[in-house]
């Protein structure tokens, strides 16, 4: 992690063009998320300013999503939701259905963490529907695992076991495939 951050900072010192600079700020926001919340937020602000200046809505939606993750990791669920929703609005205008599905999972995690279980379930199910339609098995099963954990919170052990077991079977099959290669 530190090496990646170091390389990004080196790239920043090479006086990149505005687009590259905005992208580096965005990457630094993401990589600092698990190292230093203050640094992640600082680079996030720079990334927002740079991407707004470029009028790059795709990058801006990613930055807001990354900032949502930074706040989530810091248990700041209010700001996490605000940033995820900003990203959601941009992706909705772009008709970026895949990006919206991923944000649905992120927002569901926020709602689950704040005991808004009905909202969380709605978001998880929307994400699951999209990932199933694309046959994106990895995200289908991540979402099923999350739904299973939500059912644990809801004290619905039968459904919790059902969803977690389905996800577990999938991920165990991946491990077996890796071992036999």
PDB file of C-alpha atoms in Angstrom:
ATOM      1  CA  UNK A   1       0.000   0.000   0.000  1.00  0.00           C
ATOM      2  CA  UNK A   2       2.733   2.456   0.975  1.00  0.00           C
ATOM      3  CA  UNK A   3       4.610   1.656  -2.237  1.00  0.00           C
ATOM      4  CA  UNK A   4       1.539   2.409  -4.373  1.00  0.00           C
ATOM      5  CA  UNK A   5       0.980   5.681  -2.491  1.00  0.00           C
ATOM      6  CA  UNK A   6       4.653   6.564  -2.920  1.00  0.00           C
ATOM      7  CA  UNK A   7       4.493   5.890  -6.652  1.00  0.00           C
ATOM      8  CA  UNK A   8       1.362   8.020  -7.017  1.00  0.00           C
ATOM      9  CA  UNK A   9       3.018  10.898  -5.161  1.00  0.00           C
ATOM     10  CA  UNK A  10       6.075  10.569  -7.424  1.00  0.00           C
ATOM     11  CA  UNK A  11       3.770  10.746 -10.458  1.00  0.00           C
ATOM     12  CA  UNK A  12       2.149  13.852  -8.966  1.00  0.00           C
ATOM     13  CA  UNK A  13       5.550  15.549  -8.694  1.00  0.00           C
ATOM     14  CA  UNK A  14       6.166  14.999 -12.419  1.00  0.00           C
ATOM     15  CA  UNK A  15       3.716  17.830 -13.180  1.00  0.00           C
ATOM     16  CA  UNK A  16       1.075  15.757 -14.978  1.00  0.00           C
ATOM     17  CA  UNK A  17      -1.678  17.303 -17.099  1.00  0.00           C
ATOM     18  CA  UNK A  18      -4.958  18.220 -15.382  1.00  0.00           C
ATOM     19  CA  UNK A  19      -6.703  14.939 -16.274  1.00  0.00           C
ATOM     20  CA  UNK A  20      -3.843  12.807 -14.967  1.00  0.00           C
ATOM     21  CA  UNK A  21      -3.562  14.955 -11.824  1.00  0.00           C
ATOM     22  CA  UNK A  22      -7.275  14.518 -11.093  1.00  0.00           C
ATOM     23  CA  UNK A  23      -6.927  10.775 -11.601  1.00  0.00           C
ATOM     24  CA  UNK A  24      -3.922  10.600  -9.250  1.00  0.00           C
ATOM     25  CA  UNK A  25      -5.828  12.554  -6.576  1.00  0.00           C
ATOM     26  CA  UNK A  26      -8.686  10.101  -6.976  1.00  0.00           C
ATOM     27  CA  UNK A  27      -6.362   7.108  -6.621  1.00  0.00           C
ATOM     28  CA  UNK A  28      -4.719   8.658  -3.557  1.00  0.00           C
ATOM     29  CA  UNK A  29      -8.160   9.092  -2.012  1.00  0.00           C
ATOM     30  CA  UNK A  30      -8.810   5.379  -2.430  1.00  0.00           C
ATOM     31  CA  UNK A  31      -5.408   4.114  -1.291  1.00  0.00           C
ATOM     32  CA  UNK A  32      -5.235   6.410   1.729  1.00  0.00           C
ATOM     33  CA  UNK A  33      -8.675   5.201   2.861  1.00  0.00           C
ATOM     34  CA  UNK A  34      -7.150   2.337   4.839  1.00  0.00           C
ATOM     35  CA  UNK A  35      -4.017   4.252   5.898  1.00  0.00           C
ATOM     36  CA  UNK A  36      -5.078   7.781   6.873  1.00  0.00           C
ATOM     37  CA  UNK A  37      -8.645   9.072   6.780  1.00  0.00           C
ATOM     38  CA  UNK A  38      -7.455  12.697   6.951  1.00  0.00           C
ATOM     39  CA  UNK A  39      -5.156  12.250   3.941  1.00  0.00           C
ATOM     40  CA  UNK A  40      -7.862  10.376   2.022  1.00  0.00           C
ATOM     41  CA  UNK A  41     -10.353  13.194   2.643  1.00  0.00           C
ATOM     42  CA  UNK A  42      -7.790  15.843   1.726  1.00  0.00           C
ATOM     43  CA  UNK A  43      -6.987  14.165  -1.587  1.00  0.00           C
ATOM     44  CA  UNK A  44     -10.693  13.587  -2.128  1.00  0.00           C
ATOM     45  CA  UNK A  45     -11.356  17.328  -1.948  1.00  0.00           C
ATOM     46  CA  UNK A  46      -8.546  17.976  -4.417  1.00  0.00           C
ATOM     47  CA  UNK A  47      -9.887  15.261  -6.705  1.00  0.00           C
ATOM     48  CA  UNK A  48     -13.402  16.737  -6.633  1.00  0.00           C
ATOM     49  CA  UNK A  49     -12.094  20.211  -7.445  1.00  0.00           C
ATOM     50  CA  UNK A  50      -9.890  18.888 -10.279  1.00  0.00           C
ATOM     51  CA  UNK A  51     -12.609  16.703 -11.824  1.00  0.00           C
ATOM     52  CA  UNK A  52     -15.221  19.483 -11.604  1.00  0.00           C
ATOM     53  CA  UNK A  53     -12.764  21.818 -13.336  1.00  0.00           C
ATOM     54  CA  UNK A  54     -12.388  19.219 -16.102  1.00  0.00           C
ATOM     55  CA  UNK A  55     -16.140  18.623 -16.170  1.00  0.00           C
ATOM     56  CA  UNK A  56     -15.394  14.876 -15.854  1.00  0.00           C
ATOM     57  CA  UNK A  57     -18.563  13.400 -14.379  1.00  0.00           C
ATOM     58  CA  UNK A  58     -17.322   9.803 -14.632  1.00  0.00           C
ATOM     59  CA  UNK A  59     -14.291  10.539 -12.484  1.00  0.00           C
ATOM     60  CA  UNK A  60     -16.392  12.679 -10.157  1.00  0.00           C
ATOM     61  CA  UNK A  61     -18.844   9.819  -9.552  1.00  0.00           C
ATOM     62  CA  UNK A  62     -15.923   7.512  -8.723  1.00  0.00           C
ATOM     63  CA  UNK A  63     -14.439  10.048  -6.300  1.00  0.00           C
ATOM     64  CA  UNK A  64     -17.749  10.423  -4.470  1.00  0.00           C
ATOM     65  CA  UNK A  65     -18.015   6.641  -4.273  1.00  0.00           C
ATOM     66  CA  UNK A  66     -14.462   6.410  -2.905  1.00  0.00           C
ATOM     67  CA  UNK A  67     -15.225   9.127  -0.350  1.00  0.00           C
ATOM     68  CA  UNK A  68     -18.318   7.174   0.649  1.00  0.00           C
ATOM     69  CA  UNK A  69     -16.036   4.205   1.348  1.00  0.00           C
ATOM     70  CA  UNK A  70     -13.586   6.373   3.317  1.00  0.00           C
ATOM     71  CA  UNK A  71     -16.387   7.646   5.557  1.00  0.00           C
ATOM     72  CA  UNK A  72     -17.855   4.139   5.881  1.00  0.00           C
ATOM     73  CA  UNK A  73     -14.529   2.750   7.099  1.00  0.00           C
ATOM     74  CA  UNK A  74     -14.461   5.579   9.623  1.00  0.00           C
ATOM     75  CA  UNK A  75     -18.009   4.708  10.807  1.00  0.00           C
ATOM     76  CA  UNK A  76     -19.228   8.105   9.589  1.00  0.00           C
ATOM     77  CA  UNK A  77     -22.385   6.720   8.032  1.00  0.00           C
ATOM     78  CA  UNK A  78     -24.043  10.099   7.439  1.00  0.00           C
ATOM     79  CA  UNK A  79     -21.218  11.362   5.217  1.00  0.00           C
ATOM     80  CA  UNK A  80     -20.799   7.925   3.692  1.00  0.00           C
ATOM     81  CA  UNK A  81     -24.433   7.934   2.566  1.00  0.00           C
ATOM     82  CA  UNK A  82     -24.180  11.545   1.308  1.00  0.00           C
ATOM     83  CA  UNK A  83     -21.191  10.737  -0.881  1.00  0.00           C
ATOM     84  CA  UNK A  84     -22.620   7.462  -2.170  1.00  0.00           C
ATOM     85  CA  UNK A  85     -25.851   9.287  -3.070  1.00  0.00           C
ATOM     86  CA  UNK A  86     -23.921  11.998  -4.948  1.00  0.00           C
ATOM     87  CA  UNK A  87     -22.199   9.275  -6.937  1.00  0.00           C
ATOM     88  CA  UNK A  88     -25.549   7.543  -7.446  1.00  0.00           C
ATOM     89  CA  UNK A  89     -27.127  10.678  -8.918  1.00  0.00           C
ATOM     90  CA  UNK A  90     -24.275  11.144 -11.386  1.00  0.00           C
ATOM     91  CA  UNK A  91     -24.338   7.491 -12.427  1.00  0.00           C
ATOM     92  CA  UNK A  92     -28.110   7.653 -12.829  1.00  0.00           C
ATOM     93  CA  UNK A  93     -27.732  10.605 -15.243  1.00  0.00           C
ATOM     94  CA  UNK A  94     -25.110   8.600 -17.132  1.00  0.00           C
ATOM     95  CA  UNK A  95     -27.343   5.519 -17.135  1.00  0.00           C
ATOM     96  CA  UNK A  96     -24.417   3.588 -15.621  1.00  0.00           C
ATOM     97  CA  UNK A  97     -26.450   0.606 -14.424  1.00  0.00           C
ATOM     98  CA  UNK A  98     -23.403  -1.436 -13.357  1.00  0.00           C
ATOM     99  CA  UNK A  99     -22.104   1.461 -11.258  1.00  0.00           C
ATOM    100  CA  UNK A 100     -25.523   1.934  -9.707  1.00  0.00           C
ATOM    101  CA  UNK A 101     -25.697  -1.759  -8.768  1.00  0.00           C
ATOM    102  CA  UNK A 102     -22.344  -1.508  -6.980  1.00  0.00           C
ATOM    103  CA  UNK A 103     -23.532   1.629  -5.188  1.00  0.00           C
ATOM    104  CA  UNK A 104     -26.706  -0.210  -4.171  1.00  0.00           C
ATOM    105  CA  UNK A 105     -24.495  -2.710  -2.339  1.00  0.00           C
ATOM    106  CA  UNK A 106     -22.528   0.111  -0.693  1.00  0.00           C
ATOM    107  CA  UNK A 107     -25.647   1.996   0.346  1.00  0.00           C
ATOM    108  CA  UNK A 108     -27.168  -1.228   1.671  1.00  0.00           C
ATOM    109  CA  UNK A 109     -24.121  -1.651   3.911  1.00  0.00           C
ATOM    110  CA  UNK A 110     -24.620   1.882   5.229  1.00  0.00           C
ATOM    111  CA  UNK A 111     -28.309   1.229   5.888  1.00  0.00           C
ATOM    112  CA  UNK A 112     -27.578  -2.106   7.532  1.00  0.00           C
ATOM    113  CA  UNK A 113     -24.990  -0.435   9.779  1.00  0.00           C
ATOM    114  CA  UNK A 114     -27.563   2.162  10.818  1.00  0.00           C
ATOM    115  CA  UNK A 115     -30.292  -0.431  11.462  1.00  0.00           C
ATOM    116  CA  UNK A 116     -32.375   0.607   8.438  1.00  0.00           C
ATOM    117  CA  UNK A 117     -32.920  -2.998   7.509  1.00  0.00           C
ATOM    118  CA  UNK A 118     -35.823  -2.544   5.085  1.00  0.00           C
ATOM    119  CA  UNK A 119     -33.844   0.016   3.028  1.00  0.00           C
ATOM    120  CA  UNK A 120     -30.794  -2.240   3.164  1.00  0.00           C
ATOM    121  CA  UNK A 121     -32.741  -5.243   1.885  1.00  0.00           C
ATOM    122  CA  UNK A 122     -34.269  -3.205  -0.948  1.00  0.00           C
ATOM    123  CA  UNK A 123     -30.825  -2.039  -2.082  1.00  0.00           C
ATOM    124  CA  UNK A 124     -29.262  -5.510  -1.809  1.00  0.00           C
ATOM    125  CA  UNK A 125     -32.102  -7.054  -3.822  1.00  0.00           C
ATOM    126  CA  UNK A 126     -31.790  -4.408  -6.555  1.00  0.00           C
ATOM    127  CA  UNK A 127     -28.063  -5.099  -6.785  1.00  0.00           C
ATOM    128  CA  UNK A 128     -28.645  -8.860  -6.799  1.00  0.00           C
ATOM    129  CA  UNK A 129     -31.191  -8.572  -9.619  1.00  0.00           C
ATOM    130  CA  UNK A 130     -28.712  -6.648 -11.776  1.00  0.00           C
ATOM    131  CA  UNK A 131     -25.751  -8.959 -11.086  1.00  0.00           C
ATOM    132  CA  UNK A 132     -27.886 -12.030 -11.799  1.00  0.00           C
ATOM    133  CA  UNK A 133     -29.054 -10.499 -15.090  1.00  0.00           C
ATOM    134  CA  UNK A 134     -25.408 -10.068 -16.115  1.00  0.00           C
ATOM    135  CA  UNK A 135     -24.425 -13.496 -14.783  1.00  0.00           C
ATOM    136  CA  UNK A 136     -21.774 -11.746 -12.671  1.00  0.00           C
ATOM    137  CA  UNK A 137     -21.348 -14.664 -10.288  1.00  0.00           C
ATOM    138  CA  UNK A 138     -18.730 -13.039  -8.106  1.00  0.00           C
ATOM    139  CA  UNK A 139     -20.924 -10.023  -7.319  1.00  0.00           C
ATOM    140  CA  UNK A 140     -24.059 -12.195  -7.141  1.00  0.00           C
ATOM    141  CA  UNK A 141     -22.444 -14.202  -4.380  1.00  0.00           C
ATOM    142  CA  UNK A 142     -20.933 -11.240  -2.537  1.00  0.00           C
ATOM    143  CA  UNK A 143     -24.428  -9.769  -2.501  1.00  0.00           C
ATOM    144  CA  UNK A 144     -25.971 -13.057  -1.347  1.00  0.00           C
ATOM    145  CA  UNK A 145     -23.460 -13.193   1.511  1.00  0.00           C
ATOM    146  CA  UNK A 146     -24.421  -9.638   2.493  1.00  0.00           C
ATOM    147  CA  UNK A 147     -28.119 -10.536   2.342  1.00  0.00           C
ATOM    148  CA  UNK A 148     -27.388 -13.541   4.542  1.00  0.00           C
ATOM    149  CA  UNK A 149     -25.696 -11.294   7.092  1.00  0.00           C
ATOM    150  CA  UNK A 150     -28.675  -8.954   6.977  1.00  0.00           C
ATOM    151  CA  UNK A 151     -30.973 -11.910   7.682  1.00  0.00           C
ATOM    152  CA  UNK A 152     -28.828 -12.644  10.755  1.00  0.00           C
ATOM    153  CA  UNK A 153     -29.528  -9.084  11.946  1.00  0.00           C
ATOM    154  CA  UNK A 154     -33.228  -9.714  11.261  1.00  0.00           C
ATOM    155  CA  UNK A 155     -33.040 -12.930  13.327  1.00  0.00           C
ATOM    156  CA  UNK A 156     -34.196 -14.955  10.298  1.00  0.00           C
ATOM    157  CA  UNK A 157     -31.731 -17.807  10.591  1.00  0.00           C
ATOM    158  CA  UNK A 158     -33.283 -20.018   7.904  1.00  0.00           C
ATOM    159  CA  UNK A 159     -32.859 -17.369   5.200  1.00  0.00           C
ATOM    160  CA  UNK A 160     -29.468 -16.363   6.609  1.00  0.00           C
ATOM    161  CA  UNK A 161     -28.234 -19.936   6.247  1.00  0.00           C
ATOM    162  CA  UNK A 162     -29.737 -20.248   2.749  1.00  0.00           C
ATOM    163  CA  UNK A 163     -28.019 -17.152   1.347  1.00  0.00           C
ATOM    164  CA  UNK A 164     -24.705 -17.609   3.125  1.00  0.00           C
ATOM    165  CA  UNK A 165     -24.568 -21.281   2.134  1.00  0.00           C
ATOM    166  CA  UNK A 166     -25.140 -20.423  -1.556  1.00  0.00           C
ATOM    167  CA  UNK A 167     -22.348 -17.856  -1.440  1.00  0.00           C
ATOM    168  CA  UNK A 168     -20.057 -20.219   0.431  1.00  0.00           C
ATOM    169  CA  UNK A 169     -20.537 -22.988  -2.140  1.00  0.00           C
ATOM    170  CA  UNK A 170     -19.588 -20.564  -4.908  1.00  0.00           C
ATOM    171  CA  UNK A 171     -16.463 -19.233  -3.176  1.00  0.00           C
ATOM    172  CA  UNK A 172     -15.357 -22.722  -2.133  1.00  0.00           C
ATOM    173  CA  UNK A 173     -15.663 -23.824  -5.763  1.00  0.00           C
ATOM    174  CA  UNK A 174     -13.355 -20.974  -6.757  1.00  0.00           C
ATOM    175  CA  UNK A 175     -10.782 -22.101  -4.202  1.00  0.00           C
ATOM    176  CA  UNK A 176     -10.950 -25.687  -5.504  1.00  0.00           C
ATOM    177  CA  UNK A 177     -10.441 -24.457  -9.072  1.00  0.00           C
ATOM    178  CA  UNK A 178      -7.391 -22.461  -7.996  1.00  0.00           C
ATOM    179  CA  UNK A 179      -5.950 -25.457  -6.133  1.00  0.00           C
ATOM    180  CA  UNK A 180      -6.326 -27.775  -9.153  1.00  0.00           C
ATOM    181  CA  UNK A 181      -4.739 -25.370 -11.635  1.00  0.00           C
TER     182      UNK A 181
END
